[in-house]
Short mmCIF file of C-alpha atoms and ligand atoms in Angstrom, two decimals:
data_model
loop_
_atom_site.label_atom_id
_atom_site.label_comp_id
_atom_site.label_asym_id
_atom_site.label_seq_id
_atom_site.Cartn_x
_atom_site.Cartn_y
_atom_site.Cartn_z
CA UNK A 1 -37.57 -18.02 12.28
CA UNK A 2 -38.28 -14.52 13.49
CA UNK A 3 -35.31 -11.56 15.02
CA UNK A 4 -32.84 -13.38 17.28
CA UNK A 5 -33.41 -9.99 19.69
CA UNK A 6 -37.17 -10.39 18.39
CA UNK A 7 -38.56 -10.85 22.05
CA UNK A 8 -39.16 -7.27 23.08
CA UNK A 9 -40.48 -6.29 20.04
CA UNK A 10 -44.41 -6.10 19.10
CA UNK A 11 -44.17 -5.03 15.30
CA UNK A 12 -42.40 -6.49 12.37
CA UNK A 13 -39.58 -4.04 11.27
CA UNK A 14 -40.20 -2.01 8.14
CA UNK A 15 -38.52 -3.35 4.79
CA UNK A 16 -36.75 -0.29 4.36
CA UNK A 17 -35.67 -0.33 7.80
CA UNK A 18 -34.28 -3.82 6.92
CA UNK A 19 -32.54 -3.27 4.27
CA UNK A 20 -31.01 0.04 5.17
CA UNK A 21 -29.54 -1.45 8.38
CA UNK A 22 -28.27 -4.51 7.29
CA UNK A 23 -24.57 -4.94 6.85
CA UNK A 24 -24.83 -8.68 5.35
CA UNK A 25 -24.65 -7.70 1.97
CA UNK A 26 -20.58 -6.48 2.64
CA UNK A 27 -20.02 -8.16 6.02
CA UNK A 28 -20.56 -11.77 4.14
CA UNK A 29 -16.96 -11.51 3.45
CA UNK A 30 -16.53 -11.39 7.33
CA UNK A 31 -17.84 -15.61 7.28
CA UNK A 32 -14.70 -16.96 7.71
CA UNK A 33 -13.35 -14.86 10.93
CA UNK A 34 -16.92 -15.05 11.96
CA UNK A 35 -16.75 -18.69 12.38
CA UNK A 36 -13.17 -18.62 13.63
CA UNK A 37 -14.26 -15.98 16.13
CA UNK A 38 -17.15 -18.53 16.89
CA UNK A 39 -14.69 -21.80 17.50
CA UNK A 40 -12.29 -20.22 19.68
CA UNK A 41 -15.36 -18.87 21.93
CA UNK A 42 -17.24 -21.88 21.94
CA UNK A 43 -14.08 -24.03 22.77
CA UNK A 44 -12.76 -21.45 25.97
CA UNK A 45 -17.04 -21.45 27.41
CA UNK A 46 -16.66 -25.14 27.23
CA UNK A 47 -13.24 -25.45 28.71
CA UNK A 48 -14.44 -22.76 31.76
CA UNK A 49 -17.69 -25.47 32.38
CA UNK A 50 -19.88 -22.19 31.14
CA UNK A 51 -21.61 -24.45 28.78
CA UNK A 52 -21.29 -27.78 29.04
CA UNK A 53 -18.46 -30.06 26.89
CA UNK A 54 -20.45 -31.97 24.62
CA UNK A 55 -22.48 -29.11 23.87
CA UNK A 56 -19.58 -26.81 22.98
CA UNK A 57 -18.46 -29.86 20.49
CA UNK A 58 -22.32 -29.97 19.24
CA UNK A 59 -21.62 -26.32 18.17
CA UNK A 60 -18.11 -26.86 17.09
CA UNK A 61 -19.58 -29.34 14.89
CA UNK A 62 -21.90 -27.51 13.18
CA UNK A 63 -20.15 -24.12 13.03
CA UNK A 64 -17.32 -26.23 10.46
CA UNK A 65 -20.27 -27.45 8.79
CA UNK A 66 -21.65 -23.72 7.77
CA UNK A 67 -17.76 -23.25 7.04
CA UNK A 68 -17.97 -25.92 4.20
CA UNK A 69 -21.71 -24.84 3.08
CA UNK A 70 -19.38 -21.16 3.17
CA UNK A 71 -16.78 -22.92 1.38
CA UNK A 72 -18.35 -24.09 -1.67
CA UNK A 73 -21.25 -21.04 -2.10
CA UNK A 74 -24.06 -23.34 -0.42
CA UNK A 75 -25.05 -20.56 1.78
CA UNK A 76 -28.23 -18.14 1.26
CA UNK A 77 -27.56 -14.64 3.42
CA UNK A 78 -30.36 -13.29 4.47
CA UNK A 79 -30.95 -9.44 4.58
CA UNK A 80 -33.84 -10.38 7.30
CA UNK A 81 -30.89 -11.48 9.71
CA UNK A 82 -29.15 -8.28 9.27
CA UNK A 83 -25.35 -9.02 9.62
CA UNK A 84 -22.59 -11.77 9.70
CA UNK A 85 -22.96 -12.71 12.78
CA UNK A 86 -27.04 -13.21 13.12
CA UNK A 87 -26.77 -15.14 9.62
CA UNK A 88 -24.55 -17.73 11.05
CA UNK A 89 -25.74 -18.08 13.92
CA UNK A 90 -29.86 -18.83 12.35
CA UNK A 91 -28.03 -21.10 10.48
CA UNK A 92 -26.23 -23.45 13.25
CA UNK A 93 -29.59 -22.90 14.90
CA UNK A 94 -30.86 -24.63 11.68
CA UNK A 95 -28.12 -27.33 11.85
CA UNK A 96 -28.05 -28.26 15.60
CA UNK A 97 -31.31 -26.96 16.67
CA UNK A 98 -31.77 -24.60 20.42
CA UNK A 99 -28.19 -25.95 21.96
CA UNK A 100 -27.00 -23.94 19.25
CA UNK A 101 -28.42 -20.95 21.09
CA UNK A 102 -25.60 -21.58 23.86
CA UNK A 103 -23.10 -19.93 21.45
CA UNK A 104 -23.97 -16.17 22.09
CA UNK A 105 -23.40 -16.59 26.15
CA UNK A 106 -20.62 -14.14 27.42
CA UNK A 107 -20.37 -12.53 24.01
CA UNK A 108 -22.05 -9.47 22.09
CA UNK A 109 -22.37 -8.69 18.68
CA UNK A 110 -19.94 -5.88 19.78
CA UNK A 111 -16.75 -7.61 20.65
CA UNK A 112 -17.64 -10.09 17.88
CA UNK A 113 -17.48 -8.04 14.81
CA UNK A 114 -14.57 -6.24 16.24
CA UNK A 115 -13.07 -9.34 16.41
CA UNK A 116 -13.56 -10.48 13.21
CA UNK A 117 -12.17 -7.13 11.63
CA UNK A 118 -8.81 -7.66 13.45
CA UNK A 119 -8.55 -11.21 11.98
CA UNK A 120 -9.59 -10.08 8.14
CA UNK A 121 -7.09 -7.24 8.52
CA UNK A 122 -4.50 -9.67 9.78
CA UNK A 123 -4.59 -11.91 7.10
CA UNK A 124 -5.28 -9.40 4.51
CA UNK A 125 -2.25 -7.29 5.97
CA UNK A 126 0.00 -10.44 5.83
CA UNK A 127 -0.85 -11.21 2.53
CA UNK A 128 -0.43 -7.60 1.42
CA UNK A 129 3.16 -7.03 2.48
CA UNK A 130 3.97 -10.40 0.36
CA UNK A 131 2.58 -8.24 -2.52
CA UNK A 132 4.50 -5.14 -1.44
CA UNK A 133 7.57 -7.32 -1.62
CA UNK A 134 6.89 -8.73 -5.41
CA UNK A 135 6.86 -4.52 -6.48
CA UNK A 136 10.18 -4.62 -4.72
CA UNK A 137 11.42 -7.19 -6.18
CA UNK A 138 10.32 -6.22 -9.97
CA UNK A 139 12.18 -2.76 -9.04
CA UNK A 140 15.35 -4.27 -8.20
CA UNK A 141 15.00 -6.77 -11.33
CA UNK A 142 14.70 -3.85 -13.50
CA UNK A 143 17.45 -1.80 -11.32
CA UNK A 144 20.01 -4.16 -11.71
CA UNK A 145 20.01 -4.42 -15.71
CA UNK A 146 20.12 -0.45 -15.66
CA UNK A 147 23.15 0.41 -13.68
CA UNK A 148 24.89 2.33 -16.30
CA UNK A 149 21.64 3.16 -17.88
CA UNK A 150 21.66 7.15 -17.62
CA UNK A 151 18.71 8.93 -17.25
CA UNK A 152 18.40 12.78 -16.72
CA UNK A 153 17.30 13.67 -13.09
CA UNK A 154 14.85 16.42 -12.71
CA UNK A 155 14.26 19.13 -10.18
CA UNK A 156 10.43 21.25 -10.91
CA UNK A 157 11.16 18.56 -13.82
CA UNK A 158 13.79 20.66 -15.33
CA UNK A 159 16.84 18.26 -16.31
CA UNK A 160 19.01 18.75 -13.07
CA UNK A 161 21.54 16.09 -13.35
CA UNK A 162 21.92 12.65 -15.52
CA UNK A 163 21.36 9.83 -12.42
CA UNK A 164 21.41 5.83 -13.32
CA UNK A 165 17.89 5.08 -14.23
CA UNK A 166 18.87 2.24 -11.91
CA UNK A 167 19.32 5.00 -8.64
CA UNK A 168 15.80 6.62 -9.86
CA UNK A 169 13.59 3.28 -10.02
CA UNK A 170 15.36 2.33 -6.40
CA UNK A 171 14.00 5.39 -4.99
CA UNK A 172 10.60 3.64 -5.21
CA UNK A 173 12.02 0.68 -3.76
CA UNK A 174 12.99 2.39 -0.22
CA UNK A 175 9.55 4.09 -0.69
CA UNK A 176 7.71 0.49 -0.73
CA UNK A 177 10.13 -0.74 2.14
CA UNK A 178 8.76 1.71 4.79
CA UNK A 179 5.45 0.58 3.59
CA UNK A 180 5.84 -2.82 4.88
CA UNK A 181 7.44 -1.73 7.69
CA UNK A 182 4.54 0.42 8.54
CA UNK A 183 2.26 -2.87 7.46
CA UNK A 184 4.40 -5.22 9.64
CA UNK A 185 4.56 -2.85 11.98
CA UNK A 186 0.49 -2.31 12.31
CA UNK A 187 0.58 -6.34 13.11
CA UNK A 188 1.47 -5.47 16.49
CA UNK A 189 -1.82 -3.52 17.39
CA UNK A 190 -3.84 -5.56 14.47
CA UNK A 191 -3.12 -8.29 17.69
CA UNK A 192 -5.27 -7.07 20.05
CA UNK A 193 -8.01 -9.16 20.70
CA UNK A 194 -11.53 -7.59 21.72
CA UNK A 195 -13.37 -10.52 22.41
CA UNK A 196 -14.87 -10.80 26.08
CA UNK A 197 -15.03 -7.00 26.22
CA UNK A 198 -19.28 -8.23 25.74
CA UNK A 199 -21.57 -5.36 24.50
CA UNK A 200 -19.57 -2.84 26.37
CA UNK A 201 -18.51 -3.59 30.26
CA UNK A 202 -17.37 -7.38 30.75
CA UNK A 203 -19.44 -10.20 31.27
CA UNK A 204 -20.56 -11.54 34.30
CA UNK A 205 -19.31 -15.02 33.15
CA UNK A 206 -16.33 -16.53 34.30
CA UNK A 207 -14.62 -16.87 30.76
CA UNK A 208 -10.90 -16.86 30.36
CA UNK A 209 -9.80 -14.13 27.49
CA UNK A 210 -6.33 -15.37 27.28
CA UNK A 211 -7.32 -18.63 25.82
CA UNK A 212 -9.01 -16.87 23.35
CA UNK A 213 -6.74 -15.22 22.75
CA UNK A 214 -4.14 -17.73 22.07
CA UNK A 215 -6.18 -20.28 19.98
CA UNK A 216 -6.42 -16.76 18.07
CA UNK A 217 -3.59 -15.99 17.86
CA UNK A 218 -3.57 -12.42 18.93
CA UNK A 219 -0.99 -11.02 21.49
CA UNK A 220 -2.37 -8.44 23.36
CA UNK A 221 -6.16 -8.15 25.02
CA UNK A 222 -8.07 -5.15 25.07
CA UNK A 223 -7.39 -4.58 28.72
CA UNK A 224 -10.79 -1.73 28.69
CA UNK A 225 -13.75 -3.60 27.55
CA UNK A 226 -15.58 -0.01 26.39
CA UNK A 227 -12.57 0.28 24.23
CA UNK A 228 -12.24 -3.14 22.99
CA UNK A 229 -16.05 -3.02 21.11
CA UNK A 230 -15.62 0.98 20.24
CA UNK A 231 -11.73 1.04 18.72
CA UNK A 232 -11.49 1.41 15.11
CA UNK A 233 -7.63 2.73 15.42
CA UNK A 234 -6.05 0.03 13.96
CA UNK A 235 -8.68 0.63 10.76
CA UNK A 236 -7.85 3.77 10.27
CA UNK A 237 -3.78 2.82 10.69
CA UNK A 238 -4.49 0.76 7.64
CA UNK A 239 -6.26 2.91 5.46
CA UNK A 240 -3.44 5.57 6.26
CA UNK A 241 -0.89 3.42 5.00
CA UNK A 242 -2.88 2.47 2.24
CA UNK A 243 -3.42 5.66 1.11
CA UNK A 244 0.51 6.32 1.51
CA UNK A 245 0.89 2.84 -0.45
CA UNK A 246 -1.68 4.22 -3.07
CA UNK A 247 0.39 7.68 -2.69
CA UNK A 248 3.99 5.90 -3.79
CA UNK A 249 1.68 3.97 -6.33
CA UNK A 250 0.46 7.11 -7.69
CA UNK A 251 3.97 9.09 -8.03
CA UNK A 252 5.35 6.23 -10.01
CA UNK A 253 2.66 5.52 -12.30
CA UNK A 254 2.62 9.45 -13.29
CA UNK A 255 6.21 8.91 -14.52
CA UNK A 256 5.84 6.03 -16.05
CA UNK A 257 2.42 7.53 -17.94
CA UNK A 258 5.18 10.80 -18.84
CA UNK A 259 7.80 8.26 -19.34
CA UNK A 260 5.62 6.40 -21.79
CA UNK A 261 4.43 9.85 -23.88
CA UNK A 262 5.70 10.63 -27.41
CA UNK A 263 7.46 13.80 -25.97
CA UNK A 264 9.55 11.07 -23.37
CA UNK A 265 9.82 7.98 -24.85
CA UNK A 266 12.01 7.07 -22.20
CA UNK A 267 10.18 3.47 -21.43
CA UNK A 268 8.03 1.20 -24.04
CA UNK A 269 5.01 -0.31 -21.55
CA UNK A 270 4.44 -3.86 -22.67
CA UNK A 271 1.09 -4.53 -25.20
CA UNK A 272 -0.10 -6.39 -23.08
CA UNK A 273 -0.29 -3.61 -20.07
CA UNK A 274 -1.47 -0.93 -22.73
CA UNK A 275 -5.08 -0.33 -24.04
CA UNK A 276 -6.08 1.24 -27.48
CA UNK A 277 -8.33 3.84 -28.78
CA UNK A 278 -11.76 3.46 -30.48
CA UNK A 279 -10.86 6.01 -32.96
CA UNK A 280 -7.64 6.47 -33.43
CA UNK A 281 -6.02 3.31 -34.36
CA UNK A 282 -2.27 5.00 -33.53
CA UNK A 283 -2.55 5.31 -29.85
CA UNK A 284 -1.61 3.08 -27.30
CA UNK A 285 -2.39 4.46 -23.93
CA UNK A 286 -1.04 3.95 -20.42
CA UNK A 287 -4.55 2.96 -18.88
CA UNK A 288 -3.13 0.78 -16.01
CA UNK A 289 -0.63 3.67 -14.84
CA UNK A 290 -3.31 6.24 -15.12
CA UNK A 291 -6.04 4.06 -13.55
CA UNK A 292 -3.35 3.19 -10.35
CA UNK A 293 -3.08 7.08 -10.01
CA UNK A 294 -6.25 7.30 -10.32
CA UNK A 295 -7.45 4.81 -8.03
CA UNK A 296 -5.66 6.43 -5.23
CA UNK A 297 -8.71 8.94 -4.60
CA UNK A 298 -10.73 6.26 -3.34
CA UNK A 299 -8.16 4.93 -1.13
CA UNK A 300 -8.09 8.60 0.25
CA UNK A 301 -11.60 8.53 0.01
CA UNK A 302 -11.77 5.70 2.67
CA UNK A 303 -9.61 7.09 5.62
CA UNK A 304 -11.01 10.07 5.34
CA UNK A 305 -14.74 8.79 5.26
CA UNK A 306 -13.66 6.77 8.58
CA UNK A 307 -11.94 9.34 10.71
CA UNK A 308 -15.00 11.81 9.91
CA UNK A 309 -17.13 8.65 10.77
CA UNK A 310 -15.45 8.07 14.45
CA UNK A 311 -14.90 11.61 15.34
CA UNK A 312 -17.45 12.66 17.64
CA UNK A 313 -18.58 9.61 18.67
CA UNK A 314 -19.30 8.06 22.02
CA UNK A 315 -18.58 5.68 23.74
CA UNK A 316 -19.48 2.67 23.32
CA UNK A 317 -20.65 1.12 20.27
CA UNK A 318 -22.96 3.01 17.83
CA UNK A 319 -24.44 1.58 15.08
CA UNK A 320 -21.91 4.18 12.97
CA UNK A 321 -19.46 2.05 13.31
CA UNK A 322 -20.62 -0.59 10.81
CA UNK A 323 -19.33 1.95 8.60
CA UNK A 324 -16.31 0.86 8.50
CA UNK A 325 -16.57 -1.78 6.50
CA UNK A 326 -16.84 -0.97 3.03
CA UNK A 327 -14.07 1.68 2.93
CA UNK A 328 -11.71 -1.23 4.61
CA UNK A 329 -12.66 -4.02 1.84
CA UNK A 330 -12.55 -1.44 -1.05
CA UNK A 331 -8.96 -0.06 -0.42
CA UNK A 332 -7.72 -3.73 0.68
CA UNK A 333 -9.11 -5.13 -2.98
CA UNK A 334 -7.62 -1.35 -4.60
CA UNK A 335 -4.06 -2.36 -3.16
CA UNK A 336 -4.21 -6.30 -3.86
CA UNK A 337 -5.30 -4.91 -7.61
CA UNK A 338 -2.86 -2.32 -8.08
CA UNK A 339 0.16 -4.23 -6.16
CA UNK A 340 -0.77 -7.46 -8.24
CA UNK A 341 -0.67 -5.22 -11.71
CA UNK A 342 2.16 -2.86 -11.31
CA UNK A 343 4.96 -5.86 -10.38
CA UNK A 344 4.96 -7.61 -13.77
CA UNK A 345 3.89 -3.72 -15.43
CA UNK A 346 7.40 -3.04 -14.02
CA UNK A 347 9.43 -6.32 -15.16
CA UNK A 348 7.63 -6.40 -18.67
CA UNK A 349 8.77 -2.76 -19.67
CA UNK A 350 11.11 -1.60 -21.83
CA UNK A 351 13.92 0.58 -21.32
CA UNK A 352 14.95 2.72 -23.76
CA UNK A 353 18.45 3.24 -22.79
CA UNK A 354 19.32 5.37 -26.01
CA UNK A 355 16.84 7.62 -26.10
CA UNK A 356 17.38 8.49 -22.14
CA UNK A 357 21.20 8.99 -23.32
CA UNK A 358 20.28 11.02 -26.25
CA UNK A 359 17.73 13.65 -24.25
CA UNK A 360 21.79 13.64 -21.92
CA UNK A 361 23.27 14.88 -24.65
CA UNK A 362 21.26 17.70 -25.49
CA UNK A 363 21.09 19.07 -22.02
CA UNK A 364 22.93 20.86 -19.46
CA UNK A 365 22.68 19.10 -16.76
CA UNK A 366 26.49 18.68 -16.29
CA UNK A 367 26.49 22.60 -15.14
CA UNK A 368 26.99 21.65 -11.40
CA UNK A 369 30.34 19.67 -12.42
CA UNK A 370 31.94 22.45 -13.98
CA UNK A 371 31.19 24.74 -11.38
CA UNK A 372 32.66 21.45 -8.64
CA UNK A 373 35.47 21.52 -11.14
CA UNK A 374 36.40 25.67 -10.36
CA UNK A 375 36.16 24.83 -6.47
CA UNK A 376 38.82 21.80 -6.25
CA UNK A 377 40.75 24.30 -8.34
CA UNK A 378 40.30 26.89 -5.74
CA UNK A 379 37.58 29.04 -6.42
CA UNK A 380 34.86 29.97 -3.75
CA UNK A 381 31.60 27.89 -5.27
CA UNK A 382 29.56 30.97 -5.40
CA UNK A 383 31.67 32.40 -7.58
CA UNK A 384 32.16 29.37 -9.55
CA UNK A 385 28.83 29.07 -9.58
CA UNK A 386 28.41 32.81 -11.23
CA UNK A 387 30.72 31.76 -14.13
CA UNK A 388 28.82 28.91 -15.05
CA UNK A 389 26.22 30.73 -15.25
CA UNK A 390 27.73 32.98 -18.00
CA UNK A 391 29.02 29.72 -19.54
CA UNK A 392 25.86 28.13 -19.99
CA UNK A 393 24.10 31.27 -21.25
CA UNK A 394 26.67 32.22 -24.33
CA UNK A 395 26.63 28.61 -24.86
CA UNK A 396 22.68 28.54 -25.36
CA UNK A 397 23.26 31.62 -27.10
CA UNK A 398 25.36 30.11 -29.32
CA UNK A 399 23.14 26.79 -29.63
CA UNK A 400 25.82 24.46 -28.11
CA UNK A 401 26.00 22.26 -25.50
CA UNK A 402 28.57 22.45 -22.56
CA UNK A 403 30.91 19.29 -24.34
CA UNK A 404 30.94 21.27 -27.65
CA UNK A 405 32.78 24.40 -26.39
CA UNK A 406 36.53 24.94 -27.42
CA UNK A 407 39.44 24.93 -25.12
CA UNK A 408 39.37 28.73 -26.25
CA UNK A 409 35.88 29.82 -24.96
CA UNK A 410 36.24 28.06 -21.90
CA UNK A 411 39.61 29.73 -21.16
CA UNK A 412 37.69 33.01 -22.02
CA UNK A 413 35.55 32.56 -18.98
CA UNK A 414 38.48 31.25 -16.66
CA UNK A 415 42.24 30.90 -17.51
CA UNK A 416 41.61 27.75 -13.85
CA UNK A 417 40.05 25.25 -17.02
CA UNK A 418 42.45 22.69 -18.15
CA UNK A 419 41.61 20.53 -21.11
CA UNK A 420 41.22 18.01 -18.68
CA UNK A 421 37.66 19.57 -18.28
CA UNK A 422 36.54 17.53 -21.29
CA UNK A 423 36.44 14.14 -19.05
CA UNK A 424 34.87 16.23 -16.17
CA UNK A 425 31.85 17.07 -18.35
CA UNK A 426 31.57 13.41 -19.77
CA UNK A 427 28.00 11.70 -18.28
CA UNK A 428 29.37 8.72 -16.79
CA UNK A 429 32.05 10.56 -15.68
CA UNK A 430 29.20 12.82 -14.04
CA UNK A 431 27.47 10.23 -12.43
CA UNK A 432 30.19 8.30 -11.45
CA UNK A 433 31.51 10.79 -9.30
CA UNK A 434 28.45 11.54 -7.28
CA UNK A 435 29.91 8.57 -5.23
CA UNK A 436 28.73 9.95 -1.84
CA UNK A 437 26.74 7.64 0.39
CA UNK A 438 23.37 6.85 -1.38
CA UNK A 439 24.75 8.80 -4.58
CA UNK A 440 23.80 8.00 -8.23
CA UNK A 441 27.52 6.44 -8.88
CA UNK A 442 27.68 3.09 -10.22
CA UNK A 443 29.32 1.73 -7.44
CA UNK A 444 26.73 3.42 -4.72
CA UNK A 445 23.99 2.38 -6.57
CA UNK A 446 25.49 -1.33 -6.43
CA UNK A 447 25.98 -1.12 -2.82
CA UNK A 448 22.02 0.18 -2.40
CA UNK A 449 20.81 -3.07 -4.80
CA UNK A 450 22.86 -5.27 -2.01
CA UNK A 451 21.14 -3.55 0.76
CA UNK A 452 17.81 -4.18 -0.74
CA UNK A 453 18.33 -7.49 -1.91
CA UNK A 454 19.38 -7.96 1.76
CA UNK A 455 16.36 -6.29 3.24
CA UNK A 456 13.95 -8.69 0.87
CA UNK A 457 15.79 -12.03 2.52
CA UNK A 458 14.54 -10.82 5.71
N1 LIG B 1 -23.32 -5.37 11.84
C1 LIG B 1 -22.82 -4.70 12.99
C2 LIG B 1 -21.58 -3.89 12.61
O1 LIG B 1 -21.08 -4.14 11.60
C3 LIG B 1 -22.47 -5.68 14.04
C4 LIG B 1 -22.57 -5.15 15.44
C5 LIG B 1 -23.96 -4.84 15.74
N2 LIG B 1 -24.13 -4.48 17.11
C6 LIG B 1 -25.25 -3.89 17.54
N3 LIG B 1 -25.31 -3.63 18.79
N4 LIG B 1 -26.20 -3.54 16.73
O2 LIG B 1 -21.14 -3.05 13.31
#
């Protein structure tokens, strides 16, 4: 069977041309929307007495027919039918003969692919803020057995001040939980439906777009037909909170690769998450962390390949557009990857909760509660904050740490220190003062996990 838009044409297309236009060998994993797209028209032009009833049930027919040959791989794509759409529709040709040619009325290639990329991103977005929520879920898991776990908090990653490892793994929690708000929240304008925008201005057959658009499923309609087939917005909205996604990704699999180093040693990644070296039979490296951060470029990569591929085009379609399609696959299958790995990476690890409360001991990262300690005793801060200082230099002068001075040097600074200042100084007691709203305290950090585990029952 020759072109389906063959007739006006007096020469065979060139091979390369062929091949260099065709989308089919990335748009095959468009079949399934495809035919959806198909059913729902072919129902609404044979409800509106466009085509005729038995012949829209002819096509129905067939079209779940070429769904099962889909189904179980029976299906040949042909680069000589160019895309998707042309592939399926040779093939119901094939099935149910010329009635099959009655599909296409009232609809262009135009509003159909469009159509089919806001049903794959639909269900792909669905499914992805289920995976979202497993991360979330594997942080709180791990939160939860590390309230008291200590953990030095780091500002320019200089030890600032000891937070529960607990409060520093929930930060990535509230990180993922404005992801799927921005994924649930993309829904809204994934549910526009192009279809019966045509080519680019309407048809001129009476079809009925809200029926479409309800055995679709989809919300809203394109109310401009020249924006319907030309719109990539709610692409782009994707891969920019994919690459945010990737972004969050990224951060935490950098700690958990300096985490996992010999200078850290804060966490143990499970064997079975680690890789080893050809050479040196010692290592065991952080390969999924590193390949997550690393992964992120191409999910950058992709929105920024689209928005330089829509700017400065016009209206209507352009064959540019079909370049949208490989970016949007390739960062959906780099976040189903890296959401599906980094869950269990998270539950399997192991927490080494003494050395995080040794690297606490040696540091000085209980400065700020001395200096807190001056104030309630009536000191301005800044000049609490200028004996400190002096404190914590003559004590690194004198290789100690801030719990090993005696009553005696810190009266030498300030006759305002009692010996209660011992307790003050304590890490727990640190931390468990910081009991502010969304502070590191025990008892904050409690009331976050409830909030969460709250927010995930949603
Ligand atoms: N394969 C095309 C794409 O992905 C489908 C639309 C083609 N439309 C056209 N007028 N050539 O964009």
């Amino acid at each position: 069977m020759s072109k389906l838009w063959g007739g006006r044409f007096t020469k065979e297309t060139n091979k390369l041309v062929e091949e260099f236009t065709a989308s089919i060998p990335f748009d095959q994993k468009l079949a399934k929307e495809d035919i959806a797209g198909s059913l729902a028209h072919v129902q609404m032009l044979g409800e509106c007495g466009i085509i005729p009833v038995e012949d829209a049930e002819e096509i129905k027919k067939g079209l779940h027919h070429i769904k099962e040959m889909v189904d179980h791989g029976e299906v040949e794509f042909l680069i000589e039918d160019e895309d998707i759409h042309m592939n399926i529709e040779k093939l119901l040709l094939e099935q149910i003969g010329p009635v099959g040619g009655k599909l296409h009325t009232g609809r262009s290639r135009n509003d159909q692919v469009a159509t089919d990329m806001h049903l794959y991103l639909r269900t792909k977005t669905t499914e992805l803020i289920t995976l979202v929520e497993n991360v979330q879920k594997a942080i709180v898991e791990q939160a939860k057995a590390n309230i008291e776990t200590l953990i030095p908090g780091y500002t320019h990653l200089q030890r600032a001040q000891p937070v529960s490892f607990a409060h520093h793994l929930m930060a990535y929690f509230w990180m993922f939980e404005r992801d799927k708000e921005r994924l649930i929240d993309s829904l809204k304008r994934v549910n526009w439906l192009p279809l019966g925008a045509g080519a680019l201005a309407g048809t001129t057959f009476p079809i009925n777009r809200e029926r479409v658009a309800e055995i679709l499923g989809f919300e809203t309609i394109y109310p401009n037909s020249m924006d319907a087939v030309s719109d990539r917005d709610f692409i782009l909205e994707f891969l920019s909170i994919g690459s945010i996604i990737m972004t969050h990704i990224s951060r935490l699999s950098e700690e958990l690769v300096l985490w996992s180093s010999q200078e850290f040693q804060f966490v143990e990644l499970d064997d079975s998450f680690c890789t080893g070296s050809s050479i040196m039979p010692q290592k065991k490296n952080p390969d999924v962390p590193e390949l997550l951060r690393g992964k992120t470029g191409r999910a950058y990569g992709n929105l920024i390949g689209l928005l330089t591929v829509l700017k400065g085009l016009p209206l209507a379609y352009n064959k540019d557009l079909q370049e949208d399609k490989e970016g949007m696959f390739d960062t959906v299958e780099t976040l189903e990857g890296s959401l599906k790995l980094l869950a269990p990476m998270i539950e399997t690890m192991t927490v080494k909760k003494d050395v995080m409360r040794k690297a606490i001991n040696n540091d000085y990262s209980n400065a700020t509660d001395i200096a807190d300690y001056l104030v309630t005793k009536g000191l301005p801060f800044r000049e609490a904050h200028e004996v400190i200082g002096k404190i914590v230099l003559y004590a690194i002068q004198s290789g100690k740490f801030l719990l090993d001075l005696s009553f005696d040097e810190y009266q030498q600074f300030s006759p305002l220190f009692g010996e209660d200042i011992y307790e003050v100084l304590a890490p727990e007691h640190v931390v468990a003062v910081r009991n502010s709203l969304g502070g590191t305290s025990p008892e904050q950090v409690k009331q976050q996990i409830k909030l969460a585990e709250e927010k995930l029952q949603q």
